[in-house]
Coordinates of C-alpha atoms and ligand atoms in Angstrom, one line a residue:
M1 CA 140.6 118.1 112.4
N2 CA 138.9 121.4 112.6
H3 CA 135.1 121.3 112.2
D4 CA 134.5 125.0 112.1
P5 CA 131.7 125.0 109.4
S6 CA 132.9 128.4 108.0
L7 CA 136.4 126.9 107.6
D8 CA 135.0 123.8 105.9
D9 CA 133.1 126.1 103.5
L10 CA 136.3 128.0 102.8
R11 CA 138.2 124.7 102.1
H12 CA 135.4 123.7 99.7
R13 CA 135.6 127.0 97.9
V14 CA 139.3 126.7 97.5
W15 CA 139.0 123.1 96.3
T16 CA 136.5 124.1 93.7
G17 CA 138.6 127.0 92.3
R18 CA 136.8 130.0 93.7
R19 CA 138.4 133.4 94.4
I20 CA 139.4 134.1 98.0
T21 CA 139.5 137.4 99.9
P22 CA 142.4 138.8 102.0
A23 CA 140.6 137.8 105.2
E24 CA 140.2 134.2 103.9
A25 CA 143.8 134.1 103.0
R26 CA 144.7 135.0 106.6
R27 CA 142.7 132.0 107.7
L28 CA 144.3 129.6 105.2
Y29 CA 147.8 130.7 106.3
D30 CA 147.2 128.9 109.6
L31 CA 146.1 125.6 108.1
P32 CA 148.4 122.6 108.7
L33 CA 151.2 122.8 106.1
A34 CA 150.3 119.5 104.4
E35 CA 146.7 120.6 104.0
L36 CA 147.6 124.0 102.6
G37 CA 149.9 122.2 100.1
A38 CA 147.2 119.8 99.0
L39 CA 144.8 122.8 98.4
A40 CA 147.6 124.6 96.4
D41 CA 148.2 121.4 94.4
R42 CA 144.5 121.3 93.6
R43 CA 144.6 124.9 92.4
R44 CA 147.6 124.2 90.3
Q45 CA 145.7 121.3 88.7
I46 CA 142.8 123.6 87.9
A47 CA 145.0 126.4 86.6
R48 CA 147.1 124.0 84.4
A49 CA 144.3 121.6 83.2
A50 CA 143.9 123.1 79.7
A51 CA 147.7 123.9 79.1
Y52 CA 149.7 122.0 76.6
D53 CA 146.6 120.4 74.9
G54 CA 145.3 119.0 78.2
R55 CA 148.7 117.7 79.4
G56 CA 149.4 120.6 81.7
N57 CA 149.3 118.5 84.8
Q58 CA 151.7 115.9 83.6
I59 CA 154.3 118.5 82.7
V60 CA 156.8 120.6 84.7
T61 CA 158.8 123.1 82.8
Y62 CA 162.1 124.9 83.2
I63 CA 164.1 127.5 81.2
I64 CA 167.7 127.7 80.3
D65 CA 168.8 131.3 80.6
R66 CA 171.5 133.5 82.1
N67 CA 171.3 136.3 84.5
I68 CA 173.6 139.1 83.2
N69 CA 174.0 142.1 85.5
Y70 CA 175.2 144.8 83.1
T71 CA 176.4 147.0 86.0
N72 CA 176.8 146.8 89.8
I73 CA 177.0 150.6 90.1
C74 CA 174.0 151.9 92.0
N75 CA 173.4 154.7 94.4
V76 CA 170.0 153.5 95.8
G77 CA 171.5 151.5 98.7
C78 CA 168.7 149.0 99.5
A79 CA 169.1 147.5 102.9
F80 CA 168.7 143.9 101.6
C81 CA 171.2 144.2 98.8
A82 CA 174.8 143.0 98.9
F83 CA 175.4 143.5 95.2
Y84 CA 175.6 147.3 94.6
R85 CA 178.8 149.3 94.5
A86 CA 179.7 153.0 94.5
E87 CA 181.0 154.2 91.1
R88 CA 184.5 154.6 92.5
A89 CA 184.6 151.2 94.3
P90 CA 187.5 149.0 93.1
D91 CA 185.2 146.2 91.9
A92 CA 182.6 148.5 90.3
Y93 CA 181.9 147.6 86.7
V94 CA 179.9 148.3 83.5
I95 CA 179.8 145.3 81.2
T96 CA 181.8 145.5 78.0
R97 CA 180.5 144.3 74.7
A98 CA 183.1 141.6 74.5
E99 CA 182.0 140.2 78.0
L100 CA 178.4 140.4 77.0
D101 CA 178.9 138.6 73.7
Q102 CA 180.9 135.9 75.4
K103 CA 178.2 135.3 78.1
I104 CA 175.4 135.1 75.5
A105 CA 177.4 132.8 73.2
E106 CA 178.0 130.5 76.3
T107 CA 174.3 130.6 77.0
L108 CA 173.4 129.6 73.5
A109 CA 176.0 126.8 73.6
L110 CA 174.2 125.4 76.7
G111 CA 170.9 125.4 74.9
G112 CA 169.8 128.7 76.5
T113 CA 167.0 130.8 74.9
Q114 CA 167.1 133.9 77.1
I115 CA 169.1 136.4 79.0
L116 CA 167.9 138.1 82.2
L117 CA 169.4 141.5 81.8
Q118 CA 169.4 143.6 84.9
G119 CA 171.6 146.1 86.7
G120 CA 171.9 148.7 89.4
N121 CA 170.5 152.2 89.0
H122 CA 173.6 153.7 87.3
P123 CA 173.4 157.5 87.7
R124 CA 174.9 158.4 84.4
L125 CA 174.3 155.8 81.6
G126 CA 172.0 157.6 79.1
K127 CA 169.1 156.3 77.1
Q128 CA 171.2 155.7 74.0
W129 CA 173.6 153.4 75.9
Y130 CA 170.7 151.1 76.6
L131 CA 169.2 151.3 73.1
D132 CA 172.6 150.5 71.6
L133 CA 173.0 147.6 74.0
L134 CA 169.6 146.1 73.1
A135 CA 170.1 146.6 69.3
H136 CA 173.6 145.1 69.6
I137 CA 172.1 141.9 71.2
R138 CA 169.2 141.7 68.8
D139 CA 171.4 142.1 65.7
R140 CA 174.1 139.7 66.9
F141 CA 171.9 137.1 68.7
P142 CA 168.4 137.3 67.1
Q143 CA 167.4 133.9 68.6
I144 CA 167.8 135.1 72.2
N145 CA 165.0 136.7 74.2
I146 CA 166.0 139.8 76.1
H147 CA 164.1 139.5 79.4
G148 CA 165.3 142.8 80.8
F149 CA 165.0 145.7 83.2
S150 CA 162.8 145.5 86.3
P151 CA 160.2 148.1 87.0
S152 CA 162.5 149.8 89.5
E153 CA 165.0 150.3 86.7
F154 CA 162.3 151.8 84.4
V155 CA 161.3 154.2 87.2
H156 CA 165.0 155.2 87.5
F157 CA 165.2 155.7 83.7
Q158 CA 162.0 157.8 83.7
K159 CA 163.7 160.3 86.1
L160 CA 167.2 160.1 84.5
F161 CA 166.0 160.4 80.9
N162 CA 163.1 162.8 81.8
E163 CA 160.8 161.1 79.4
P164 CA 157.3 159.5 79.7
L165 CA 157.4 155.9 80.8
E166 CA 155.4 154.7 77.8
Q167 CA 157.9 156.3 75.4
I168 CA 160.9 154.6 77.1
L169 CA 159.2 151.2 77.1
A170 CA 158.2 151.6 73.4
D171 CA 161.7 152.6 72.4
F172 CA 163.3 149.7 74.4
K173 CA 160.8 147.3 72.8
A174 CA 161.6 148.6 69.3
A175 CA 165.3 148.2 70.1
G176 CA 164.9 144.5 71.0
L177 CA 163.5 144.2 74.5
G178 CA 161.3 141.0 74.6
S179 CA 159.8 140.9 78.2
L180 CA 160.3 142.3 81.7
P181 CA 161.3 140.5 84.9
G182 CA 159.3 141.2 88.0
G183 CA 162.4 142.2 90.0
G184 CA 162.3 145.0 92.6
G185 CA 158.8 143.9 93.7
E186 CA 160.0 142.8 97.1
I187 CA 156.9 143.6 99.2
L188 CA 154.4 145.9 97.4
V189 CA 153.4 147.7 100.6
D190 CA 154.9 151.2 100.9
R191 CA 155.4 151.0 104.7
V192 CA 157.6 148.0 104.1
R193 CA 159.4 149.5 101.1
R194 CA 160.2 152.7 103.1
Q195 CA 162.0 150.5 105.6
V196 CA 164.0 148.3 103.3
S197 CA 164.4 150.3 100.1
P198 CA 163.2 153.9 100.7
R199 CA 165.0 155.3 97.6
K200 CA 163.6 152.7 95.2
A201 CA 160.2 152.7 93.3
M202 CA 157.2 152.6 95.5
T203 CA 154.2 150.2 95.0
D204 CA 152.2 152.4 92.6
D205 CA 155.3 153.1 90.5
W206 CA 156.2 149.4 90.2
L207 CA 152.6 148.5 89.2
A208 CA 152.4 151.5 86.7
V209 CA 155.5 150.1 84.9
M210 CA 153.9 146.7 84.7
D211 CA 150.6 148.2 83.5
A212 CA 152.3 150.2 80.7
A213 CA 154.5 147.2 79.7
H214 CA 151.5 144.8 79.5
R215 CA 149.5 147.3 77.4
L216 CA 152.5 147.5 74.9
G217 CA 152.5 143.7 74.6
L218 CA 155.5 143.1 76.8
S219 CA 154.7 140.3 79.3
S220 CA 156.4 140.1 82.7
S221 CA 156.7 138.0 85.8
A222 CA 155.6 139.1 89.2
T223 CA 157.9 138.5 92.2
M224 CA 157.8 138.7 96.0
M225 CA 160.8 138.7 98.3
F226 CA 159.6 137.9 101.7
G227 CA 160.9 136.8 105.1
H228 CA 162.3 140.2 106.3
V229 CA 160.5 143.0 108.0
E230 CA 157.0 142.4 106.6
T231 CA 154.1 140.7 108.2
R232 CA 151.9 138.0 106.8
A233 CA 149.2 140.6 106.2
D234 CA 151.7 142.6 104.1
R235 CA 152.4 139.5 101.9
I236 CA 148.6 139.1 101.4
E237 CA 148.4 142.8 100.5
H238 CA 151.2 142.2 98.0
L239 CA 149.3 139.3 96.4
E240 CA 146.1 141.4 96.3
R241 CA 147.9 144.2 94.4
V242 CA 149.4 141.9 91.8
R243 CA 146.1 140.0 91.4
A244 CA 144.2 143.2 90.8
Q245 CA 146.9 144.4 88.3
Q246 CA 146.6 141.1 86.5
D247 CA 142.8 141.6 86.3
R248 CA 143.5 145.0 84.7
S249 CA 146.3 144.3 82.3
G250 CA 146.7 140.5 82.1
G251 CA 150.4 140.3 81.1
F252 CA 151.9 138.4 84.1
T253 CA 153.1 135.0 82.9
A254 CA 154.1 133.7 86.3
F255 CA 154.5 134.4 90.0
I256 CA 157.9 133.8 91.7
G257 CA 158.3 134.1 95.5
W258 CA 161.6 133.8 97.2
T259 CA 163.0 134.4 100.7
F260 CA 165.3 137.2 101.7
Q261 CA 169.0 136.1 101.9
A262 CA 170.7 138.0 104.6
A263 CA 174.5 137.5 104.3
H264 CA 176.5 140.6 103.6
T265 CA 173.4 142.9 103.7
R266 CA 172.6 145.6 106.2
L267 CA 169.2 144.0 107.1
R268 CA 169.3 142.1 110.4
T269 CA 166.2 140.0 110.5
P270 CA 165.8 136.2 111.0
M271 CA 165.4 134.6 107.6
A272 CA 162.3 132.6 106.7
G273 CA 162.8 128.8 106.6
A274 CA 161.5 126.1 104.2
Q275 CA 158.2 125.7 106.1
E276 CA 157.4 129.4 105.7
Y277 CA 158.5 129.4 102.1
L278 CA 156.3 126.5 101.2
R279 CA 153.3 127.9 103.1
T280 CA 153.6 131.3 101.4
Q281 CA 154.1 129.8 97.9
A282 CA 151.0 127.6 98.4
L283 CA 149.0 130.6 99.5
A284 CA 150.1 132.6 96.5
R285 CA 149.0 129.8 94.1
I286 CA 145.5 129.8 95.8
Y287 CA 145.2 133.6 95.9
L288 CA 146.5 134.3 92.4
D289 CA 143.7 132.6 90.5
N290 CA 144.4 134.6 87.4
F291 CA 148.1 133.6 87.1
P292 CA 148.8 130.7 84.8
S293 CA 152.1 129.7 86.3
V294 CA 153.9 129.6 89.6
Q295 CA 157.7 129.1 89.7
S296 CA 159.5 127.4 92.5
S297 CA 162.6 129.1 93.9
W298 CA 165.3 126.4 94.2
V299 CA 167.9 129.2 93.9
T300 CA 167.2 130.4 97.4
Q301 CA 165.8 127.2 98.9
G302 CA 168.1 124.6 97.4
P303 CA 167.1 121.8 95.0
A304 CA 165.4 119.6 97.6
I305 CA 162.9 122.3 98.7
G306 CA 162.6 123.5 95.1
Q307 CA 161.4 120.1 94.2
V308 CA 159.0 119.8 97.1
A309 CA 157.6 123.2 96.1
L310 CA 156.3 121.5 92.9
K311 CA 153.7 119.8 95.3
F312 CA 152.9 123.2 96.8
G313 CA 151.4 124.9 93.8
A314 CA 154.4 125.4 91.5
N315 CA 154.4 124.1 87.9
D316 CA 157.8 125.3 86.9
L317 CA 161.3 124.9 88.3
G318 CA 162.6 128.2 86.9
S319 CA 166.0 128.6 85.4
I320 CA 169.3 126.6 85.7
M321 CA 170.7 130.1 86.4
I322 CA 174.0 129.9 84.6
E323 CA 175.0 133.0 86.5
E324 CA 173.2 134.6 89.5
N325 CA 175.3 137.4 91.0
V326 CA 172.8 139.0 93.2
V327 CA 171.7 136.1 95.3
A328 CA 175.3 134.7 95.3
Q329 CA 176.5 138.0 96.8
A330 CA 174.0 137.5 99.6
G331 CA 175.5 134.1 100.5
T332 CA 173.4 131.6 98.6
A333 CA 175.4 129.5 96.1
F334 CA 173.1 126.6 95.0
R335 CA 173.9 125.4 91.5
M336 CA 172.0 123.0 89.2
T337 CA 172.6 121.3 85.8
V338 CA 169.9 120.6 83.3
A339 CA 170.2 116.9 84.0
E340 CA 169.7 117.4 87.8
M341 CA 166.7 119.6 87.1
R342 CA 165.1 117.1 84.8
R343 CA 165.8 114.3 87.4
L344 CA 164.1 116.4 90.2
I345 CA 161.0 116.8 88.0
A346 CA 160.9 113.2 86.7
D347 CA 161.3 111.8 90.3
L348 CA 158.0 113.3 91.2
G349 CA 156.3 111.6 88.2
Y350 CA 156.1 114.7 85.9
E351 CA 157.5 115.0 82.4
P352 CA 160.3 117.6 82.3
H353 CA 160.2 120.1 79.4
Q354 CA 162.3 123.0 78.5
R355 CA 160.2 126.1 77.8
D356 CA 160.7 129.6 76.5
N357 CA 159.8 132.9 78.3
W358 CA 156.1 132.5 77.2
Y359 CA 155.9 128.9 78.6
R360 CA 155.9 127.4 75.1
L361 CA 157.5 123.9 75.1
L362 CA 160.8 123.6 73.3
N363 CA 161.6 119.9 73.4
Ligands
SF4_1 S1 168.5 146.1 94.9 FE1 168.9 147.1 93.0 S2 168.4 149.2 93.3 FE2 168.6 148.3 95.4 S3 170.8 148.7 95.9 FE3 170.7 146.6 94.9 S4 171.2 147.1 92.8 FE4 170.6 149.0 93.7

């Protein structure tokens, strides 16, 4: 047991829900894993106490949605990506309306409420193609939320369409866009981004999209992909940037962290294991005191660690991921049914509940 009085004071401040600094986060990172988990669980209890009419700490949520990648054509070439293809590659594609409709109909048949619509940075699809796509989905499937287009895609649109970001976001919203995923966040430190994705949106660009989206009433998630070339200090800087953004614009519904999956990518680094994943998620829950929800990442960690993560600060098990092309291309192929998801939650003594994108309970 460490009796450093300043560390004891820090433990007390975390336990009582106080905001921590980057230097304090660095100290917490080195705590024994079980202790860090207990502190994160405490912060989850504080964050969720008032949710669902005071039942927030009895409930763990999940969403049924489908990841639809509308194209794999992309000329950005991120080092960690196994998904993108050149336009002339034999397996390059742009989704057809028939394929899209079939995927959404299947999602609805499984009780789904949302599609996660993302794609590569296609060099030639124009603005009207996207507006028509959104309007088509809205008109044909008005009950489905379109959670679509990461900030990196909007930065690409800004350049390709040569229009102000706010105008593009407003037009996409009017055409049916419901919310934004936090994809492309990776690590929000430009030194790291220059190493792993030098041609993609940099930190300030990513945050500017979130800021503009939140101000238009489009909520989003915030993500972090870690366990590659970054340091722990970089991860803390990432958390600091999204916490400060949340203070300014308040539209992040949840934080989702996941570990880099290396297979078939150009990035040759040792991957982070379960211990580092849980430690980092716990720290994120403590640091992000203005985020209502933290989602565990069973897609990259597997169902067992995804379940344990519910004791390390997470209050949501994410999506059953009817389709997840990007992670699957990088060698991860975990699958889960709604029944399995509900059992994982119930086995820990929580009530499983399906939710929508805004964390409203559906059942
Ligand atoms: S991560 Fe996205 S932007 Fe980067 S290469 Fe893959 S599809 Fe393109």
